[in-house]
Each structure stands twice: as C-alpha cells, then as structure tokens.
Amino acid sequence: MVISLSSLKPAEMSSKRGGTSRVLVKLKKSVEEGKYYEAHQMYRTLYFRYMSQKKHAEAIELLYSGATLLLEHEQYGSGADLSILLAEVFQTSKAAVEDENIEKVAKLFQLIPQQIPERQTFLANSLRWAQQMKPPQTYISEIHRHVGIVLWKEKNFSGATHHLLRSNDGDSCGAMLVESHTQRGLASEVDLFVAQTVLQFLCFNNKSTASVTFYAYTANHPAIMSGPPFVLPLLNFLWLLLIAVDSGKLTVFTVLCEVYHPSLQRDPSYNVYLDKIGQVFFGVTPPPEPNGPPGMLGSLMRSFMGVEEESPEEPPPLTTEEVD
Amino acid sequence: PSLGAGWEAVVPPNWVPVMTQDIQRQRRQAPQGPFSDAYLQGLPPKRIKLEH
C-alpha cells in the first residue's frame, strides 16, 4: 500500500473541502502511477468513513472523482463500482437532482463501456434516485435525455430511441431518427421511422415532444423535400393527427384512421398504438379486459409501456391502471 | 373497411384536398415489404434487448 489512512495527516481527513482536495490529489497520483487496486480500496475506505460521519457532499466528490479517474484509465470494473456507490449516495443522502448531479450521471454513463453490465445497474440506481424527487418526472426525463444522446453518439439507435422516448427532447429525437434511418433503414421506411416514434410518444401522452420530433425529422430528412402537406400519405396522417389531438374530436380521429387505413396497415402494431391514442386523447373507452391470458396485442402494449419488465428501473409515465 | 360517406363534412375544409389526394395515392401503393432490422428494433417486443 502506497497510501494508507495513517499516512494522511489529520488536516487532510478534515471535513473541510481543502482537506478533501488534498486526499483527492494523493489518490489521483496513485491512480496515475498505475496503483489501481490500492487506489480503489482507498476510495472505498474513505467512502465508508465519510458516510458514517454523514459527510455526503464529501462522499459524492470523492466517488465522482475516483470513478472518473479509474474509468479514464480503463479500469472499468472498479470505476463502475464507484459509480454505483455514487448513485447510492445520491439516493441515501436525498441529494438534490440538480443539473450538476445529472451531468455527473451522464458523464459516468458515457465513460462506462456498453458491454460492462454494471452500466445498467448504475443507470437503474440513478433513475431510482430521480424517482424520489418531487415531482420525479422532470428529473427522470432529463436523465433519459442525457443517456439517449450518449447512446445516439455510440450509434446504438434503438437504445437511443428507447431513452429519448422517455425524454422531452424532440429535436434530438428527430435528428437521431434521421441518422438512424439514413444509415440503417430502407428507403421505403422513410415515413415509418418517424411514424413509429411519434405514435409511441402519443401513447406516453407526450404530445409536444411527438410534435417537435415530427417536425425535426420531416424538416431535416434529405429524402423529404417539402411539406406539410407531404407527398407520402402516412406523413400527412401524422401531421393531421397531431392537429386533431388538440381538438379531441373523436369523429375527426375516426375519419383520419379510416382514410389512412391502407397506410396504417403497413405495420400491424400501429393499430395497438392508435387504440391507446384513442383512449388518451379522444375519450375512447378501453375494451374490457378479457379473461385468461392477454392477447398478443395486449402484451405488445404492456411490454411497450414497460409494465412487466422494468418496473423498478422506470416507473412509466402512464400508470398500470391506465394500461390495463 | 370501406370509407363511410360524408367524411369530408367531419374534418376541417382545408384537409379535404390533401386527404382526397392521399386516398388516390394509397390505391396505387405497393404492398409493404419486409422491414429492416433497424426498424424492427423499435418494436416493443424487442425493446428488452435494446441496451445491448
């Protein structure tokens, strides 16, 4: 052991920020000399000491600094370990979900490679921390926004979609979908890519982000020349649907679905989304729950709404009774 | 399903030309081919694997 607790002078262990800084400098030097194991153990020891003294701010500073350093030195296991501890301190100390702390989460999520399983544990713990805040949805959305953008930069478009769908960042979502479609999709799917996401946003009762996503996509996609109105009928359907949800007129919604039936048939899952949208925006009464196991479409919606798979990680914006 | 008569009276008047043209366009629409993997990954049943 190059450094030990006894080698630190009392002043360095003091609660003052100056003391913490000197400890951090010593630990940083240790990491830079390649003494990763010792440094990791030391971070953990100091973390337990700070927590027993209820020095939460010092613990946060220590863990964030240590996790960043170790991850930057490609020590992913120990770096992810300290990251998870950091998310736990956020929870136990009820640290305010401020921009500064959300950015810490985003930075560490970015530094942990996607193949490290602890990345998901860290994210789940961070979302649990945001869940404790009142109101939680703002903070949860913001974490999803940051994580979605990190995954977009990694070209993990499906992961990016999953998280941006739970954010309020339609501009990023629209731009990401343009890139996803032009790099990975078929030319014939130019309208389907945005339709799928806009309908999913509407199922989450997030009309404003649905709308921003739609306009960001149609305005910036190189294959969509003009509009509205558009050359592709499905894009016109989305454009008019986004107007219709404001009026809430069921007759208009019904006519739109009938007129555009041939386009909507292209992807069978759109019927499921539109049933939900009818309930959320147009006062359609959901059909009674059939006895026995739910049908394929019901389970499709359930899995989309995240009722079964992900309840600890992400309480969905729509509650269980709305889905059932 | 066949489209009911009188739908034009239900929607705002300026939608009618757009929707009339789209009815024509959809008659000529080619059947939907198989989807790309990228598109299918946005469907809910595959969502559980999204992060990997």
Short mmCIF file of C-alpha atoms in Angstrom, two decimals:
data_model
loop_
_atom_site.label_atom_id
_atom_site.label_comp_id
_atom_site.label_asym_id
_atom_site.label_seq_id
_atom_site.Cartn_x
_atom_site.Cartn_y
_atom_site.Cartn_z
CA MET A 1 0.00 0.00 0.00
CA VAL A 2 1.49 3.25 -1.05
CA ILE A 3 -1.06 5.30 0.77
CA SER A 4 -2.86 4.38 3.93
CA LEU A 5 -5.17 6.18 6.22
CA SER A 6 -2.39 6.60 8.78
CA SER A 7 -0.20 8.33 6.20
CA LEU A 8 -2.78 11.08 5.83
CA LYS A 9 -2.37 13.94 8.20
CA PRO A 10 -5.34 14.83 10.38
CA ALA A 11 -5.89 18.03 8.45
CA GLU A 12 -6.26 16.02 5.25
CA MET A 13 -9.05 13.97 6.77
CA SER A 14 -10.91 17.05 7.97
CA SER A 15 -14.37 17.81 6.76
CA LYS A 16 -13.24 20.96 5.06
CA ARG A 17 -13.07 20.94 1.30
CA GLY A 18 -9.36 21.76 1.44
CA GLY A 19 -8.73 18.54 3.31
CA THR A 20 -10.78 16.53 0.86
CA SER A 21 -8.91 18.08 -2.03
CA ARG A 22 -5.53 17.03 -0.65
CA VAL A 23 -6.79 13.47 -0.23
CA LEU A 24 -8.07 13.53 -3.80
CA VAL A 25 -4.71 14.73 -5.09
CA LYS A 26 -2.95 11.84 -3.37
CA LEU A 27 -5.42 9.32 -4.73
CA LYS A 28 -5.16 10.80 -8.21
CA LYS A 29 -1.40 10.43 -8.12
CA SER A 30 -1.82 6.85 -7.04
CA VAL A 31 -4.09 6.09 -10.00
CA GLU A 32 -1.74 7.82 -12.39
CA GLU A 33 1.10 5.65 -11.11
CA GLY A 34 -0.98 2.62 -12.05
CA LYS A 35 -1.72 1.54 -8.46
CA TYR A 36 -5.31 0.85 -9.34
CA TYR A 37 -6.16 -1.80 -6.78
CA GLU A 38 -4.80 0.21 -3.87
CA ALA A 39 -6.50 3.36 -5.05
CA HIS A 40 -9.83 1.60 -5.49
CA GLN A 41 -9.67 0.16 -1.98
CA MET A 42 -8.74 3.56 -0.60
CA TYR A 43 -11.66 5.27 -2.30
CA ARG A 44 -13.98 2.67 -0.79
CA THR A 45 -12.46 3.02 2.69
CA LEU A 46 -12.80 6.77 2.64
CA TYR A 47 -16.31 6.47 1.25
CA PHE A 48 -17.42 4.33 4.21
CA ARG A 49 -15.77 6.75 6.61
CA TYR A 50 -17.47 9.78 5.10
CA MET A 51 -20.83 8.05 5.07
CA SER A 52 -20.58 7.02 8.72
CA GLN A 53 -19.89 10.67 9.51
CA LYS A 54 -22.81 11.72 7.26
CA LYS A 55 -20.42 13.77 5.11
CA HIS A 56 -22.47 13.20 1.98
CA ALA A 57 -21.07 16.06 -0.08
CA GLU A 58 -17.53 14.84 0.54
CA ALA A 59 -18.52 11.28 -0.35
CA ILE A 60 -20.06 12.46 -3.62
CA GLU A 61 -16.99 14.47 -4.54
CA LEU A 62 -14.70 11.54 -3.67
CA LEU A 63 -16.66 8.91 -5.59
CA TYR A 64 -17.20 11.03 -8.68
CA SER A 65 -13.53 11.94 -8.83
CA GLY A 66 -12.43 8.33 -8.28
CA ALA A 67 -14.90 6.82 -10.75
CA THR A 68 -13.96 9.31 -13.47
CA LEU A 69 -10.24 8.74 -12.98
CA LEU A 70 -10.43 4.96 -12.92
CA LEU A 71 -12.70 4.84 -15.98
CA GLU A 72 -10.40 7.20 -17.85
CA HIS A 73 -7.59 4.76 -17.07
CA GLU A 74 -9.74 1.93 -18.48
CA GLN A 75 -10.27 0.40 -15.06
CA TYR A 76 -13.88 -0.34 -15.88
CA GLY A 77 -14.75 -2.77 -13.10
CA SER A 78 -13.55 -0.54 -10.28
CA GLY A 79 -14.74 2.63 -11.99
CA ALA A 80 -18.23 1.19 -12.43
CA ASP A 81 -18.18 0.02 -8.81
CA LEU A 82 -17.54 3.57 -7.56
CA SER A 83 -20.19 4.87 -9.98
CA ILE A 84 -22.79 2.57 -8.47
CA LEU A 85 -21.76 3.68 -4.98
CA LEU A 86 -22.17 7.28 -6.11
CA ALA A 87 -25.74 6.62 -7.26
CA GLU A 88 -26.39 5.01 -3.87
CA VAL A 89 -25.12 8.11 -2.07
CA PHE A 90 -27.41 10.22 -4.21
CA GLN A 91 -30.29 8.07 -3.02
CA THR A 92 -29.44 7.74 0.66
CA SER A 93 -28.47 11.40 1.06
CA LYS A 94 -31.52 12.51 -0.95
CA ALA A 95 -29.12 14.74 -2.89
CA ALA A 96 -31.00 17.26 -4.94
CA VAL A 97 -31.36 16.23 -8.56
CA GLU A 98 -29.62 19.29 -9.87
CA ASP A 99 -28.13 19.82 -13.30
CA GLU A 100 -24.68 19.33 -11.82
CA ASN A 101 -25.51 15.90 -10.42
CA ILE A 102 -27.40 14.78 -13.53
CA GLU A 103 -24.34 15.71 -15.57
CA LYS A 104 -22.22 13.52 -13.29
CA VAL A 105 -24.54 10.63 -14.10
CA ALA A 106 -24.35 11.37 -17.83
CA LYS A 107 -20.55 11.65 -17.80
CA LEU A 108 -20.04 8.36 -15.95
CA PHE A 109 -22.61 6.58 -18.14
CA GLN A 110 -20.63 7.76 -21.13
CA LEU A 111 -17.32 6.55 -19.66
CA ILE A 112 -18.56 3.05 -18.79
CA PRO A 113 -18.41 0.91 -21.96
CA GLN A 114 -21.70 -0.60 -23.05
CA GLN A 115 -20.53 -4.18 -22.65
CA ILE A 116 -19.96 -3.68 -18.90
CA PRO A 117 -23.13 -5.00 -17.20
CA GLU A 118 -22.75 -2.58 -14.26
CA ARG A 119 -23.64 0.23 -16.65
CA GLN A 120 -27.31 -0.78 -16.43
CA THR A 121 -27.15 -1.13 -12.64
CA PHE A 122 -25.70 2.36 -12.41
CA LEU A 123 -28.45 3.74 -14.65
CA ALA A 124 -31.20 1.93 -12.73
CA ASN A 125 -29.88 3.32 -9.42
CA SER A 126 -29.67 6.82 -10.86
CA LEU A 127 -33.27 6.60 -12.07
CA ARG A 128 -34.34 5.40 -8.62
CA TRP A 129 -32.70 8.49 -7.14
CA ALA A 130 -34.64 10.75 -9.53
CA GLN A 131 -37.80 8.81 -8.68
CA GLN A 132 -37.52 10.00 -5.07
CA MET A 133 -37.74 13.64 -6.07
CA LYS A 134 -40.97 15.61 -6.27
CA PRO A 135 -42.10 15.72 -8.98
CA PRO A 136 -39.96 12.86 -10.30
CA GLN A 137 -40.91 13.03 -13.96
CA THR A 138 -38.86 16.12 -14.82
CA TYR A 139 -35.67 14.61 -13.45
CA ILE A 140 -36.28 11.14 -14.87
CA SER A 141 -36.86 12.69 -18.31
CA GLU A 142 -33.63 14.62 -18.05
CA ILE A 143 -31.60 11.51 -17.20
CA HIS A 144 -33.21 9.68 -20.13
CA ARG A 145 -32.34 12.63 -22.40
CA HIS A 146 -28.64 12.50 -21.48
CA VAL A 147 -28.46 8.71 -21.73
CA GLY A 148 -30.30 8.75 -25.08
CA ILE A 149 -27.81 11.22 -26.51
CA VAL A 150 -24.84 9.13 -25.29
CA LEU A 151 -26.31 6.02 -26.98
CA TRP A 152 -27.01 8.02 -30.15
CA LYS A 153 -23.32 9.01 -30.30
CA GLU A 154 -22.43 5.32 -29.87
CA LYS A 155 -24.71 4.60 -32.88
CA ASN A 156 -26.94 2.46 -30.69
CA PHE A 157 -30.05 3.86 -32.32
CA SER A 158 -32.58 1.50 -30.78
CA GLY A 159 -31.24 2.21 -27.30
CA ALA A 160 -31.21 5.93 -28.07
CA THR A 161 -34.85 5.74 -29.21
CA HIS A 162 -35.84 3.87 -26.07
CA HIS A 163 -34.42 6.61 -23.83
CA LEU A 164 -35.30 9.68 -25.92
CA LEU A 165 -38.91 8.40 -25.98
CA ARG A 166 -38.86 8.95 -22.22
CA SER A 167 -37.41 12.46 -22.52
CA ASN A 168 -38.79 15.78 -23.67
CA ASP A 169 -36.13 16.36 -26.32
CA GLY A 170 -37.91 16.12 -29.67
CA ASP A 171 -35.16 17.97 -31.53
CA SER A 172 -32.55 15.36 -30.61
CA CYS A 173 -35.01 12.53 -31.20
CA GLY A 174 -35.90 13.80 -34.69
CA ALA A 175 -32.25 14.31 -35.65
CA MET A 176 -31.30 10.90 -34.26
CA LEU A 177 -34.09 9.23 -36.27
CA VAL A 178 -32.89 10.90 -39.48
CA GLU A 179 -29.43 9.44 -38.86
CA SER A 180 -30.83 6.05 -37.87
CA HIS A 181 -33.00 5.82 -40.98
CA THR A 182 -30.41 7.07 -43.47
CA GLN A 183 -27.68 4.80 -42.06
CA ARG A 184 -29.61 1.64 -41.20
CA GLY A 185 -33.12 1.74 -42.68
CA LEU A 186 -34.61 1.02 -46.08
CA ALA A 187 -35.62 3.86 -48.40
CA SER A 188 -39.22 2.62 -48.26
CA GLU A 189 -39.21 3.11 -44.47
CA VAL A 190 -38.60 6.87 -44.52
CA ASP A 191 -42.11 7.58 -43.21
CA LEU A 192 -42.32 4.52 -40.96
CA PHE A 193 -39.33 5.50 -38.82
CA VAL A 194 -40.94 8.74 -37.70
CA ALA A 195 -44.47 7.27 -37.54
CA GLN A 196 -43.43 4.57 -35.10
CA THR A 197 -41.81 7.07 -32.74
CA VAL A 198 -44.49 9.76 -32.99
CA LEU A 199 -47.24 7.22 -32.23
CA GLN A 200 -45.22 5.88 -29.28
CA PHE A 201 -44.77 9.42 -27.88
CA LEU A 202 -48.53 9.93 -28.14
CA CYS A 203 -49.13 6.67 -26.25
CA PHE A 204 -47.00 8.19 -23.48
CA ASN A 205 -49.31 11.23 -23.56
CA ASN A 206 -46.37 13.40 -24.65
CA LYS A 207 -47.96 15.39 -27.46
CA SER A 208 -45.49 18.29 -27.51
CA THR A 209 -42.40 16.09 -27.87
CA ALA A 210 -44.21 14.00 -30.51
CA SER A 211 -44.82 17.16 -32.48
CA VAL A 212 -41.28 18.53 -32.18
CA THR A 213 -39.88 15.13 -33.20
CA PHE A 214 -42.14 15.02 -36.25
CA TYR A 215 -41.15 18.47 -37.49
CA ALA A 216 -37.45 17.98 -36.69
CA TYR A 217 -37.48 14.76 -38.73
CA THR A 218 -39.50 15.95 -41.73
CA ALA A 219 -37.64 19.27 -41.98
CA ASN A 220 -34.18 17.67 -41.82
CA HIS A 221 -34.51 14.36 -43.63
CA PRO A 222 -32.76 14.64 -47.03
CA ALA A 223 -35.38 12.42 -48.70
CA ILE A 224 -38.33 14.54 -47.57
CA MET A 225 -38.38 17.51 -49.90
CA SER A 226 -41.35 19.56 -48.82
CA GLY A 227 -44.37 19.70 -46.63
CA PRO A 228 -46.73 19.83 -44.98
CA PRO A 229 -48.62 18.68 -46.95
CA PHE A 230 -46.27 15.84 -47.84
CA VAL A 231 -46.01 13.51 -50.81
CA LEU A 232 -46.25 10.46 -48.54
CA PRO A 233 -49.75 9.80 -47.15
CA LEU A 234 -48.50 8.42 -43.81
CA LEU A 235 -46.69 11.72 -43.12
CA ASN A 236 -49.92 13.62 -43.81
CA PHE A 237 -51.72 11.30 -41.40
CA LEU A 238 -49.23 12.17 -38.65
CA TRP A 239 -49.39 15.88 -39.43
CA LEU A 240 -53.21 15.91 -39.22
CA LEU A 241 -53.28 13.58 -36.20
CA LEU A 242 -51.03 15.96 -34.24
CA ILE A 243 -53.54 18.74 -35.01
CA ALA A 244 -56.53 16.52 -34.19
CA VAL A 245 -55.28 15.55 -30.71
CA ASP A 246 -55.61 19.20 -29.67
CA SER A 247 -59.29 19.31 -30.63
CA GLY A 248 -60.02 15.93 -29.06
CA LYS A 249 -62.81 15.33 -31.59
CA LEU A 250 -63.40 11.60 -31.84
CA THR A 251 -65.20 11.88 -35.21
CA VAL A 252 -62.14 13.54 -36.76
CA PHE A 253 -59.85 10.87 -35.31
CA THR A 254 -62.12 8.11 -36.64
CA VAL A 255 -62.21 9.60 -40.16
CA LEU A 256 -58.43 10.02 -40.18
CA CYS A 257 -57.92 6.37 -39.24
CA GLU A 258 -60.40 5.26 -41.93
CA VAL A 259 -58.99 7.41 -44.73
CA TYR A 260 -55.41 6.39 -43.94
CA HIS A 261 -56.23 2.74 -43.23
CA PRO A 262 -54.12 1.45 -46.19
CA SER A 263 -51.04 3.30 -44.86
CA LEU A 264 -51.67 2.31 -41.25
CA GLN A 265 -51.92 -1.36 -42.24
CA ARG A 266 -48.29 -1.35 -43.28
CA ASP A 267 -47.22 -2.03 -39.69
CA PRO A 268 -49.75 -4.06 -37.66
CA SER A 269 -48.54 -2.59 -34.37
CA TYR A 270 -49.91 0.83 -35.36
CA ASN A 271 -53.45 -0.42 -34.55
CA VAL A 272 -52.33 -1.01 -30.98
CA TYR A 273 -50.86 2.48 -30.67
CA LEU A 274 -53.96 4.07 -32.19
CA ASP A 275 -56.26 2.24 -29.75
CA LYS A 276 -54.22 3.71 -26.92
CA ILE A 277 -54.16 7.18 -28.53
CA GLY A 278 -57.97 7.00 -28.89
CA GLN A 279 -58.20 6.40 -25.15
CA VAL A 280 -55.65 9.04 -24.14
CA PHE A 281 -56.79 11.92 -26.36
CA PHE A 282 -60.28 11.17 -27.72
CA GLY A 283 -62.17 9.68 -24.79
CA VAL A 284 -62.49 6.19 -26.22
CA THR A 285 -63.40 3.68 -23.51
CA PRO A 286 -60.88 0.86 -23.32
CA PRO A 287 -62.36 -2.57 -24.06
CA PRO A 288 -62.93 -4.78 -21.00
CA GLU A 289 -60.02 -6.97 -20.05
CA PRO A 290 -60.69 -10.43 -21.46
CA ASN A 291 -60.44 -13.42 -19.17
CA GLY A 292 -57.45 -15.67 -19.45
CA PRO A 293 -54.04 -14.74 -20.76
CA PRO A 294 -53.86 -11.38 -22.52
CA GLY A 295 -53.79 -11.45 -26.29
CA MET A 296 -50.74 -10.74 -28.35
CA LEU A 297 -51.68 -7.11 -28.89
CA GLY A 298 -52.32 -6.53 -25.21
CA SER A 299 -48.95 -7.93 -24.30
CA LEU A 300 -47.37 -5.84 -27.04
CA MET A 301 -48.72 -2.69 -25.42
CA ARG A 302 -47.75 -3.93 -21.97
CA SER A 303 -44.19 -4.59 -22.98
CA PHE A 304 -44.03 -1.21 -24.68
CA MET A 305 -45.34 0.58 -21.63
CA GLY A 306 -42.76 -1.26 -19.54
CA VAL A 307 -45.24 -2.67 -17.04
CA GLU A 308 -43.68 -6.07 -16.68
CA GLU A 309 -40.03 -5.84 -17.48
CA GLU A 310 -38.84 -2.68 -15.97
CA SER A 311 -40.91 -1.61 -13.04
CA PRO A 312 -38.00 -0.99 -10.66
CA GLU A 313 -35.95 0.81 -13.25
CA GLU A 314 -38.53 3.07 -14.75
CA PRO A 315 -41.99 3.69 -13.47
CA PRO A 316 -43.71 4.59 -16.74
CA PRO A 317 -45.40 7.93 -17.16
CA LEU A 318 -48.66 6.09 -17.69
CA THR A 319 -49.73 4.10 -14.68
CA THR A 320 -50.68 0.47 -14.61
CA GLU A 321 -54.39 1.06 -14.35
CA GLU A 322 -54.31 3.21 -17.49
CA VAL A 323 -52.66 0.42 -19.41
CA ASP A 324 -54.91 -2.37 -18.12
CA PRO B 1 -63.14 -1.37 -44.20
CA SER B 2 -64.91 0.84 -46.70
CA LEU B 3 -64.83 4.52 -46.05
CA GLY B 4 -68.13 5.94 -44.86
CA ALA B 5 -69.83 8.60 -46.94
CA GLY B 6 -69.74 12.19 -45.79
CA TRP B 7 -66.30 12.10 -44.18
CA GLU B 8 -65.48 15.42 -45.89
CA ALA B 9 -68.00 17.19 -43.65
CA VAL B 10 -66.33 15.94 -40.49
CA VAL B 11 -62.80 17.31 -41.00
CA PRO B 12 -61.68 20.93 -41.44
CA PRO B 13 -62.35 22.01 -45.08
CA ASN B 14 -58.67 22.63 -45.88
CA TRP B 15 -57.84 18.99 -45.06
CA VAL B 16 -60.17 17.65 -47.76
CA PRO B 17 -57.92 18.16 -50.83
CA VAL B 18 -54.93 16.60 -49.02
CA MET B 19 -56.92 13.61 -47.87
CA THR B 20 -58.65 13.15 -51.26
CA GLN B 21 -55.29 13.05 -52.98
CA ASP B 22 -53.95 10.59 -50.40
CA ILE B 23 -56.91 8.26 -50.98
CA GLN B 24 -55.86 8.13 -54.64
CA ARG B 25 -52.19 7.67 -53.81
CA GLN B 26 -52.90 4.84 -51.39
CA ARG B 27 -54.78 2.91 -54.13
CA ARG B 28 -51.53 2.78 -56.07
CA GLN B 29 -49.45 1.95 -53.01
CA ALA B 30 -47.13 -1.03 -53.27
CA PRO B 31 -47.56 -3.76 -50.65
CA GLN B 32 -45.29 -3.37 -47.64
CA GLY B 33 -42.15 -5.48 -47.94
CA PRO B 34 -40.13 -6.94 -45.08
CA PHE B 35 -38.85 -4.42 -42.55
CA SER B 36 -35.20 -3.68 -41.90
CA ASP B 37 -33.65 -4.83 -38.64
CA ALA B 38 -33.22 -1.21 -37.66
CA TYR B 39 -36.97 -0.64 -37.93
CA LEU B 40 -37.88 -3.87 -36.17
CA GLN B 41 -35.69 -2.92 -33.21
CA GLY B 42 -38.11 -0.08 -32.48
CA LEU B 43 -40.97 -2.51 -31.96
CA PRO B 44 -41.87 -3.18 -28.34
CA PRO B 45 -41.14 -6.94 -28.09
CA LYS B 46 -37.51 -6.35 -28.93
CA ARG B 47 -37.19 -3.49 -26.55
CA ILE B 48 -35.86 -5.58 -23.69
CA LYS B 49 -32.64 -6.12 -25.63
CA LEU B 50 -32.20 -2.51 -26.59
CA GLU B 51 -29.24 -1.66 -24.44
CA HIS B 52 -27.03 -4.40 -25.77
#
